[in-house]
Every structure is written in structure tokens, then in C-alpha cells.
Coordinates of C-alpha atoms and ligand atoms in Angstrom, one line a residue:
M1 CA -33.6 -21.0 24.3
G2 CA -36.8 -19.5 25.6
R3 CA -39.6 -21.1 24.1
I4 CA -39.7 -24.1 21.2
V5 CA -43.6 -24.2 19.4
I6 CA -44.0 -27.7 18.1
A7 CA -46.5 -29.1 16.0
Y8 CA -47.6 -32.0 18.4
S9 CA -50.4 -34.8 16.6
G10 CA -50.4 -36.7 20.2
G11 CA -48.5 -38.8 18.5
L12 CA -45.8 -40.7 19.5
D13 CA -42.7 -39.5 18.0
T14 CA -44.2 -35.8 20.1
S15 CA -44.3 -37.6 22.8
V16 CA -41.4 -37.7 23.1
A17 CA -40.4 -35.1 21.4
V18 CA -41.5 -32.6 24.3
P19 CA -39.6 -33.6 27.0
W20 CA -36.8 -34.0 24.8
L21 CA -36.5 -30.5 23.8
A22 CA -36.7 -29.0 27.3
E23 CA -34.1 -31.1 28.3
R24 CA -31.7 -30.6 25.4
Y25 CA -32.9 -27.1 25.0
G26 CA -33.3 -26.1 28.5
A27 CA -36.3 -24.7 26.9
E28 CA -40.7 -23.3 27.6
I29 CA -42.6 -26.4 25.5
V30 CA -45.7 -25.3 23.8
A31 CA -47.3 -27.5 21.9
V32 CA -49.7 -26.9 18.9
T33 CA -52.6 -30.3 17.0
M34 CA -54.2 -29.1 14.2
D35 CA -57.5 -30.7 13.8
L36 CA -57.9 -31.2 9.8
G37 CA -60.9 -34.0 9.8
Q38 CA -59.0 -36.6 11.0
G39 CA -60.8 -37.2 14.1
A40 CA -58.6 -37.8 17.0
E41 CA -60.3 -36.5 20.8
L42 CA -58.2 -33.7 20.5
E43 CA -59.2 -33.1 24.5
E44 CA -57.3 -35.7 25.5
V45 CA -54.2 -34.6 23.2
R46 CA -53.9 -31.3 24.8
D47 CA -54.1 -33.3 27.6
R48 CA -51.7 -35.3 26.7
A49 CA -49.3 -32.7 25.2
L50 CA -50.2 -31.1 29.5
A51 CA -49.3 -34.2 30.5
S52 CA -45.9 -34.8 28.4
G53 CA -44.9 -31.1 29.9
A54 CA -45.6 -28.8 27.6
I55 CA -46.2 -25.2 29.1
R56 CA -49.4 -24.9 27.3
A57 CA -51.3 -26.4 24.1
H58 CA -53.0 -24.7 21.7
V59 CA -55.6 -26.4 19.7
L60 CA -56.8 -25.5 16.3
D61 CA -59.6 -26.3 13.8
V62 CA -58.2 -25.6 10.9
R63 CA -60.7 -27.8 8.5
E64 CA -62.6 -25.0 6.4
E65 CA -58.8 -23.0 6.1
F66 CA -57.9 -26.9 4.6
A67 CA -60.8 -27.1 3.0
R68 CA -60.2 -23.9 1.3
D69 CA -57.1 -22.5 0.9
F70 CA -55.5 -26.1 0.1
V71 CA -57.8 -28.7 -1.0
L72 CA -59.6 -26.6 -3.2
R73 CA -57.0 -25.3 -5.3
A74 CA -55.4 -28.8 -5.3
L75 CA -59.6 -30.9 -6.9
K76 CA -59.9 -27.7 -9.3
A77 CA -55.8 -27.9 -10.7
D78 CA -56.8 -32.4 -10.6
A79 CA -53.4 -32.4 -9.1
L80 CA -52.8 -36.1 -8.3
Y81 CA -49.2 -37.2 -8.0
E82 CA -48.1 -39.6 -10.2
D83 CA -51.5 -40.1 -11.6
R84 CA -52.6 -41.3 -8.9
Y85 CA -52.4 -39.9 -5.3
P86 CA -54.8 -36.9 -4.5
L87 CA -52.7 -35.2 -1.8
A88 CA -53.8 -35.4 1.2
T89 CA -50.8 -35.4 3.8
A90 CA -48.4 -33.2 1.0
L91 CA -51.3 -30.4 0.8
A92 CA -52.0 -30.6 5.0
R93 CA -48.4 -29.6 5.4
P94 CA -48.0 -26.4 4.2
L95 CA -50.7 -25.3 6.1
I96 CA -49.2 -27.0 9.7
A97 CA -46.4 -24.7 9.6
Q98 CA -48.1 -21.8 8.2
K99 CA -49.8 -22.2 11.9
L100 CA -47.2 -23.0 14.1
I101 CA -45.0 -19.9 12.5
E102 CA -48.2 -18.1 13.2
I103 CA -48.0 -19.7 16.8
A104 CA -44.6 -19.0 17.6
E105 CA -44.0 -15.8 16.7
I106 CA -47.7 -14.7 18.9
E107 CA -45.9 -17.1 21.3
Q108 CA -42.3 -15.0 20.9
A109 CA -40.5 -18.2 20.3
T110 CA -37.3 -18.6 18.6
A111 CA -37.4 -22.4 16.8
V112 CA -40.2 -24.9 15.8
A113 CA -40.5 -28.0 15.9
H114 CA -41.5 -31.6 14.7
G115 CA -41.9 -34.9 14.9
C116 CA -41.5 -35.8 10.8
S117 CA -38.2 -39.0 10.6
G118 CA -35.1 -38.0 8.8
K119 CA -37.4 -40.1 5.5
G120 CA -40.0 -38.6 5.1
N121 CA -41.4 -35.8 2.2
D122 CA -43.2 -33.8 5.1
Q123 CA -39.5 -33.3 7.4
V124 CA -39.2 -31.5 3.5
R125 CA -42.8 -29.1 3.0
L126 CA -42.9 -28.6 6.6
E127 CA -39.5 -27.4 7.3
V128 CA -38.8 -25.7 3.3
T129 CA -42.6 -23.7 4.4
A130 CA -41.7 -22.5 7.7
R131 CA -38.0 -20.9 5.8
A132 CA -40.8 -18.9 3.3
L133 CA -42.8 -17.9 5.6
N134 CA -40.1 -17.1 8.4
S135 CA -36.5 -17.7 8.4
S136 CA -35.9 -16.0 11.8
I137 CA -37.4 -18.8 13.0
R138 CA -35.4 -22.4 13.5
I139 CA -36.1 -25.5 13.5
I140 CA -35.6 -28.7 14.8
A141 CA -36.4 -32.1 14.3
P142 CA -36.2 -34.3 16.9
A143 CA -36.3 -37.2 15.3
R144 CA -34.0 -36.9 12.9
E145 CA -32.0 -35.9 15.8
W146 CA -32.2 -38.5 18.8
G147 CA -31.2 -41.6 17.2
M148 CA -33.8 -44.1 19.3
S149 CA -35.5 -47.2 18.3
R150 CA -39.4 -46.6 18.8
A151 CA -38.4 -49.7 22.0
E152 CA -36.0 -46.8 23.1
E153 CA -38.0 -44.1 23.1
I154 CA -41.1 -46.3 24.8
E155 CA -38.6 -46.2 27.2
Y156 CA -38.2 -42.9 27.6
A157 CA -41.7 -41.8 27.8
R158 CA -41.6 -44.3 30.8
Q159 CA -38.9 -42.6 33.3
R160 CA -40.5 -39.1 32.4
N161 CA -43.9 -40.5 33.3
V162 CA -44.9 -39.6 29.6
P163 CA -48.1 -40.9 29.1
V164 CA -47.8 -43.0 25.7
P165 CA -50.2 -44.0 23.6
A166 CA -52.2 -46.9 22.4
T167 CA -51.2 -46.6 19.2
V168 CA -48.0 -47.3 19.1
E169 CA -48.8 -50.9 19.0
S170 CA -49.0 -51.0 16.0
P171 CA -47.1 -52.2 13.1
Y172 CA -48.5 -49.6 10.1
S173 CA -47.2 -45.9 10.1
T174 CA -51.0 -43.6 8.6
D175 CA -51.6 -40.4 8.3
F176 CA -55.4 -39.2 8.0
N177 CA -57.5 -35.7 7.9
L178 CA -60.1 -34.7 5.5
W179 CA -59.5 -35.8 2.4
G180 CA -57.8 -39.0 3.1
R181 CA -55.2 -41.6 5.0
A182 CA -52.0 -42.5 3.9
V183 CA -50.4 -46.4 5.8
D184 CA -47.6 -47.7 5.2
C185 CA -45.0 -50.0 7.3
G186 CA -45.6 -53.2 8.3
A187 CA -46.5 -55.3 6.3
L188 CA -47.1 -53.0 3.3
E189 CA -43.5 -52.7 3.2
D190 CA -43.3 -55.9 1.3
P191 CA -44.6 -54.3 -3.0
W192 CA -44.8 -57.8 -3.6
H193 CA -47.8 -58.3 -0.9
E194 CA -51.3 -57.8 -0.8
P195 CA -52.8 -54.9 1.6
P196 CA -54.9 -57.2 3.9
E197 CA -58.1 -55.9 4.7
D198 CA -58.2 -54.7 8.5
I199 CA -55.8 -51.5 7.4
Y200 CA -58.9 -50.5 5.4
T201 CA -61.0 -47.6 7.9
L202 CA -63.1 -45.4 5.5
T203 CA -64.1 -48.1 2.3
K204 CA -64.9 -51.5 2.3
S205 CA -64.6 -54.4 1.4
P206 CA -66.0 -54.9 -2.7
R207 CA -66.8 -58.1 -1.2
E208 CA -69.1 -56.5 1.0
C209 CA -70.4 -53.6 -0.6
P210 CA -74.4 -53.8 -1.6
D211 CA -75.0 -55.6 -4.5
E212 CA -76.6 -53.1 -6.6
P213 CA -75.1 -49.6 -6.9
A214 CA -74.7 -46.4 -5.8
Y215 CA -75.4 -43.7 -7.8
V216 CA -74.3 -39.6 -8.0
E217 CA -74.3 -37.0 -9.0
V218 CA -71.7 -33.6 -8.0
S219 CA -72.3 -30.1 -9.4
F220 CA -70.4 -27.7 -9.9
E221 CA -70.1 -24.2 -10.1
R222 CA -66.8 -22.9 -11.7
G223 CA -64.8 -25.6 -10.6
V224 CA -66.5 -26.2 -7.4
P225 CA -68.2 -28.7 -6.4
T226 CA -72.1 -27.9 -4.5
A227 CA -74.0 -30.1 -4.6
I228 CA -74.9 -34.0 -4.2
N229 CA -78.2 -35.2 -5.3
G230 CA -79.5 -31.6 -6.0
V231 CA -78.3 -31.2 -2.5
A232 CA -76.1 -28.0 -1.5
M233 CA -73.7 -28.3 0.5
P234 CA -71.2 -26.6 1.8
M235 CA -67.2 -27.5 1.4
L236 CA -66.4 -29.7 4.8
D237 CA -70.5 -31.5 4.7
L238 CA -69.6 -32.5 0.9
I239 CA -66.3 -34.6 1.5
A240 CA -67.9 -36.2 4.6
S241 CA -70.8 -37.4 2.3
L242 CA -69.0 -38.0 -0.3
G243 CA -67.3 -39.8 1.5
T244 CA -69.8 -41.9 3.3
I245 CA -71.5 -43.0 -0.1
A246 CA -67.5 -44.0 -2.3
G247 CA -66.8 -45.5 1.1
A248 CA -69.3 -48.0 1.2
N249 CA -69.1 -48.9 -2.4
G250 CA -65.7 -49.6 -1.6
V251 CA -64.2 -47.1 -3.9
G252 CA -61.5 -44.9 -2.9
R253 CA -58.6 -47.4 -2.5
I254 CA -55.1 -46.5 -3.7
D255 CA -52.0 -48.9 -3.8
L256 CA -48.6 -46.8 -4.8
I257 CA -45.1 -47.4 -5.6
E258 CA -44.4 -43.6 -5.5
N259 CA -40.7 -41.6 -5.6
R260 CA -40.2 -39.4 -2.5
L261 CA -38.8 -36.4 -2.9
V262 CA -35.9 -37.7 -1.1
G263 CA -34.7 -40.3 -3.9
I264 CA -35.9 -43.6 -2.4
K265 CA -39.2 -45.4 -4.2
S266 CA -42.0 -46.5 -1.6
R267 CA -44.9 -48.1 -1.0
E268 CA -48.0 -46.7 0.1
V269 CA -51.7 -47.4 0.8
Y270 CA -54.3 -44.5 0.3
E271 CA -57.5 -44.3 1.1
A272 CA -59.5 -41.4 -0.2
P273 CA -63.1 -41.3 -1.0
A274 CA -64.5 -38.9 -1.4
A275 CA -60.8 -37.3 -3.4
V276 CA -60.8 -40.1 -5.8
V277 CA -64.9 -39.4 -6.3
L278 CA -63.8 -35.5 -6.6
H279 CA -62.0 -36.3 -8.6
A280 CA -62.9 -38.2 -11.7
A281 CA -65.4 -35.8 -12.0
H282 CA -64.5 -32.7 -12.2
E283 CA -61.2 -34.3 -14.4
E284 CA -65.3 -35.4 -16.9
L285 CA -66.5 -31.8 -16.4
Q286 CA -63.0 -29.8 -16.8
R287 CA -62.8 -31.9 -20.2
L288 CA -66.9 -31.2 -21.5
V289 CA -66.1 -27.7 -21.4
T290 CA -62.6 -27.1 -23.1
T291 CA -61.3 -27.6 -26.0
A292 CA -58.0 -30.2 -27.3
D293 CA -55.9 -28.1 -26.9
L294 CA -56.6 -26.2 -23.4
D295 CA -57.7 -29.2 -21.9
R296 CA -53.6 -30.3 -23.0
L297 CA -52.9 -27.4 -21.7
C298 CA -54.8 -28.4 -18.6
R299 CA -52.9 -32.0 -18.0
D300 CA -49.5 -30.8 -17.9
I301 CA -50.1 -28.0 -15.6
S302 CA -52.3 -30.8 -13.5
Q303 CA -49.1 -32.9 -13.6
K304 CA -46.8 -29.8 -12.8
Y305 CA -49.7 -28.7 -10.1
A306 CA -48.8 -32.6 -8.3
D307 CA -45.3 -32.8 -8.2
L308 CA -44.9 -29.0 -6.8
V309 CA -47.4 -30.2 -3.5
Y310 CA -45.8 -32.8 -3.6
N311 CA -42.2 -31.2 -3.5
G312 CA -42.7 -29.0 -0.5
L313 CA -43.6 -26.1 -3.1
W314 CA -47.0 -24.5 -2.2
F315 CA -45.9 -21.4 -0.7
T316 CA -44.6 -20.1 -3.9
P317 CA -44.7 -17.6 -7.1
T318 CA -44.7 -20.4 -9.3
R319 CA -48.3 -21.9 -7.4
E320 CA -49.2 -18.9 -7.2
A321 CA -49.4 -18.8 -11.2
M322 CA -50.6 -21.5 -12.1
D323 CA -53.8 -21.6 -9.8
A324 CA -54.4 -18.7 -12.1
F325 CA -54.1 -20.4 -15.3
V326 CA -56.1 -23.2 -13.8
D327 CA -59.0 -19.8 -11.7
T328 CA -59.1 -19.3 -15.8
V329 CA -60.4 -22.4 -16.2
Q330 CA -62.6 -22.5 -13.7
E331 CA -65.2 -20.0 -15.2
R332 CA -66.4 -22.6 -17.6
V333 CA -65.9 -25.6 -15.5
T334 CA -70.4 -25.7 -14.3
G335 CA -72.8 -28.6 -14.8
V336 CA -73.5 -31.2 -13.0
I337 CA -71.6 -35.1 -13.2
R338 CA -73.3 -38.3 -12.3
L339 CA -71.2 -41.0 -11.4
K340 CA -71.9 -44.8 -11.0
L341 CA -69.9 -46.4 -7.6
F342 CA -70.3 -50.3 -7.2
K343 CA -68.0 -52.7 -5.5
G344 CA -64.8 -50.0 -5.6
D345 CA -65.5 -49.2 -8.8
C346 CA -66.3 -45.8 -9.9
R347 CA -67.3 -44.4 -13.6
I348 CA -68.6 -41.7 -15.1
V349 CA -72.3 -42.1 -17.1
G350 CA -73.5 -38.5 -17.4
R351 CA -72.6 -35.1 -18.2
K352 CA -74.3 -31.9 -18.6
S353 CA -73.0 -28.7 -18.8
P354 CA -74.1 -24.8 -19.7
F355 CA -71.1 -24.4 -21.6
G356 CA -70.5 -28.0 -22.7
L357 CA -68.4 -28.5 -25.9
Y358 CA -70.2 -31.2 -27.5
D359 CA -72.4 -31.1 -30.2
Q360 CA -74.6 -33.9 -31.0
S361 CA -75.8 -31.4 -33.7
L362 CA -72.6 -32.2 -35.1
A363 CA -71.5 -35.3 -33.1
T364 CA -74.8 -37.7 -34.0
H365 CA -75.2 -40.3 -36.7
D366 CA -78.1 -40.2 -36.8
A367 CA -81.1 -37.8 -39.0
G368 CA -80.3 -33.9 -37.9
D369 CA -76.8 -34.4 -38.0
M370 CA -75.2 -30.5 -38.9
F371 CA -71.9 -31.8 -40.1
D372 CA -70.4 -30.0 -43.0
H373 CA -69.4 -33.4 -44.0
A374 CA -68.5 -31.5 -47.5
A375 CA -66.0 -29.3 -45.9
T376 CA -63.4 -32.1 -44.8
A377 CA -62.9 -33.1 -49.4
G378 CA -60.8 -29.5 -49.2
F379 CA -59.0 -29.7 -45.3
I380 CA -58.0 -32.7 -45.9
K381 CA -56.0 -31.5 -49.2
I382 CA -54.9 -29.1 -47.3
W383 CA -53.6 -31.3 -43.6
G384 CA -52.3 -34.2 -45.7
L385 CA -50.0 -31.5 -48.2
P386 CA -46.8 -31.0 -45.8
V387 CA -47.4 -35.4 -45.7
E388 CA -47.7 -35.6 -48.9
S389 CA -44.4 -33.7 -50.1
T390 CA -42.2 -35.1 -47.1
A391 CA -42.9 -38.2 -48.6
K392 CA -42.7 -37.5 -52.3
K393 CA -38.7 -36.1 -51.5
A394 CA -38.0 -39.4 -49.1
P395 CA -34.8 -40.3 -49.4
K396 CA -34.1 -43.5 -50.7
K397 CA -34.6 -46.9 -48.5
R398 CA -30.8 -48.0 -48.1
K399 CA -31.0 -52.0 -47.7
S400 CA -29.8 -53.0 -44.6
L401 CA -29.3 -51.1 -41.4
V402 CA -27.4 -53.2 -39.8
V403 CA -24.7 -52.2 -38.6
S404 CA -21.0 -55.8 -38.8
R405 CA -19.2 -55.4 -35.2
Ligands
LIG501 N1 -46.8 -40.5 0.4 C1 -47.7 -39.7 1.5 C2 -46.5 -38.5 1.1 O1 -45.0 -38.5 1.3 C3 -47.9 -40.1 3.2 C4 -46.3 -40.2 4.2 C5 -47.9 -40.0 4.9 N2 -48.0 -41.2 5.6 C6 -47.8 -41.9 6.2 N3 -48.3 -43.1 6.3 N4 -47.0 -41.8 7.4 O2 -47.6 -37.7 0.7

């Protein structure tokens, strides 16, 4: 096999995969590493890829693209998997696979590779996406094939002088990008065990948070968050600064037993301070500007959208059709949401929009009430008509419904 392009994170699995693929397939290995806002030193990662035996190592800054084309769409759709997880890892995978295929085409590679194990969702997302974009390129998953334990991987690396990353000491498995962090394995595998404080890096413990709440105002234009406290900022800066404020007030921790696509339940701990605040704010603003029936329809779509992202079906007409629906709704999602962040709690305390359907003169119980009270008498008469009719024609209740055995 000529050339294999690998999605290279710099962790143990992908570092071992470079020499393993080269030996097993007699191929040249090209590494691709993406900056998704994980804050790693990507120059170091590139050097490690080359030291592991890659013939070339590409580093791509895809943060803007990730925020604009993936994160923002999920935010507009209010997509939270199983009502809680903002999908940071899941949203990044179709982009990673897309770039991998692009580089594979440029490099004229015959295969792409990734470091996922055989138990997670990410292998599915990466491979389904790769096949959607170029089904003639082969996909190889070394960590699914080689059957090495962690200790054996480290030994394999030492024998070949492959630098072993310092992070191998951690008992946890983590994934991190600008939309959030996921942590699992280690002590977290016991769902009864409270997550230890030291797994968190983006959020303060409520115990250590300020004793005064922080207020933030998030402005949206057509569903896009555009400013914090009146200061306009591009999406990346907005996510970063909101993440800082929310994290400092302990907001954004999620401890979830979730249903994996591969059929098992897993316990995952997430930290997503900016995502939690933005989702709360967006959902609230959308609720303010939509009628009851549209709001309910949006919620149905939100759940479907989240499932689709989680299950690796990003590059499909279904997602595009849902985006079209969502964008139609966003035309009115303009306004400001005011939130109060306090010791881990994130609460909406104010909302306003030029398209808001809340009308105080209709809602008030005080002077200035414009609601037509008399009109409801006729409304109730018609509304209750079928209820009255069916009640009148109700069959007699049986004395006992207990079936004797
Ligand atoms: N369960 C999440 C998902 O499937 C996160 C997966 C990555 N988690 C990790 N700890 N490495 O999207």
C-alpha cells in the first residue's frame, strides 16, 4: 500500500499507530493534526508525529470552520443529546473526517486511519463520514485491530524509539475542543462514584466560586450569538469569553449516563461552560418568538438533530433538510437574554426581542388588561363540545375490571 493519512492527535494510540501502519502495510504515513481549540501545543504534536516516523505532518487550524459550520448549526437547532450533552466530540468528528479525506486526496493516499478503539462512537462517525465523502478510500483502525494492551503499546513504542506522550499516566480518557471537554474511564466507570474535583479543568467547584452572582447578557441575531454584555465579538472570541465567565462561576458540568450508538450505556462527564450558557440562552429566546405549535415542533427537531449528530449522520440530506427548517425559524431569533451565573447554577432572568410574542397588555392581571375576557365564554363552549358529547354517550362502567385467574 502506498500512502496512509492518519488523524494524529499525538496521544499514545496514534503515536503507536504510525510505526504500526508503516510496518504492517509497508506504507508511507502522513499525519494530520487539527486545531479544534483543544489548546494543545500543536508544534510539539507535529514534531512527535515526525519522530514517530511520519514522512509529513500537516497541522490545520479548523477552529473557525468548526465553530461556523458545525457548532453554530447545532446551537441553532438546540441540539443536546439526551437533553444534556452539547455534542462537542460528536460535532468535531465529521469535520476531522472531511479534512482527512481532503488531505488523502491531495496526498494521493489509498487509505486513511484513525486511533479510535472498537467500543466508542467516534469510529462510527469518522468512518461513516469518510465513506460519504469518498468511498474509494480505504479506512484502517489500527487500535481496533492490533489487540495490544496499554502496557504493550508503551513497550511497542519504546522498542521503536517513539516518544511516549506524558499524558499516558492519566487514568482518564479525555477529548477536548472549543465546544467542550469529555472525560471517562478510570474511577468514573463506577456510576455511583462522584467525579473527583481534579478531573475538571474548565469549571471551578461551586465551593470556590465567587459569593456574588455574575450577570451576562447574550445578544443573538437570527439565531447567531453576536455579543456579550453589548460587546460584539466573533463566534470564537464569544465562546472563549463566555466559557471563562461561566467556568469561573462553576457553570457547565454535566454528569451523564448516555446511550452509545454501539449499544452500551456509558458514564461520561462533560465540561462545557460556554455551550451550556449559549444553549440555555438560545432556547429561551426561540421560545419567546415562536408560537406554541412551532415551539413544540422545534423541540422534536432538536432531539432528532442531536441523535443524528451523535450517530455520525452529519453528511446526509436529512441533516441539510433539518438545517433548512431551523434556519427558517431563526429569522425571528433576534434579541437579548440575561442570565445569572452563581455557584454552578445558570438561570435565565430576563429576555427581550423585537419579535417577542409576549404581550404584557394581554398577560397582565393589572390595569391596562386588553384581553377580551367575554370572548372566552364562546371559546370554551366550542372547545368543550366534543368532551361534553362523548361524556354523554359514555358506555356504562363495568362493576369490576378485575379478571379472575
Ligand atoms: N461520549 C461522547 C461522545 O460519544 C464523548 C466521547 C469521547 N470521550 C472521551 N472521554 N474520550 O460524543
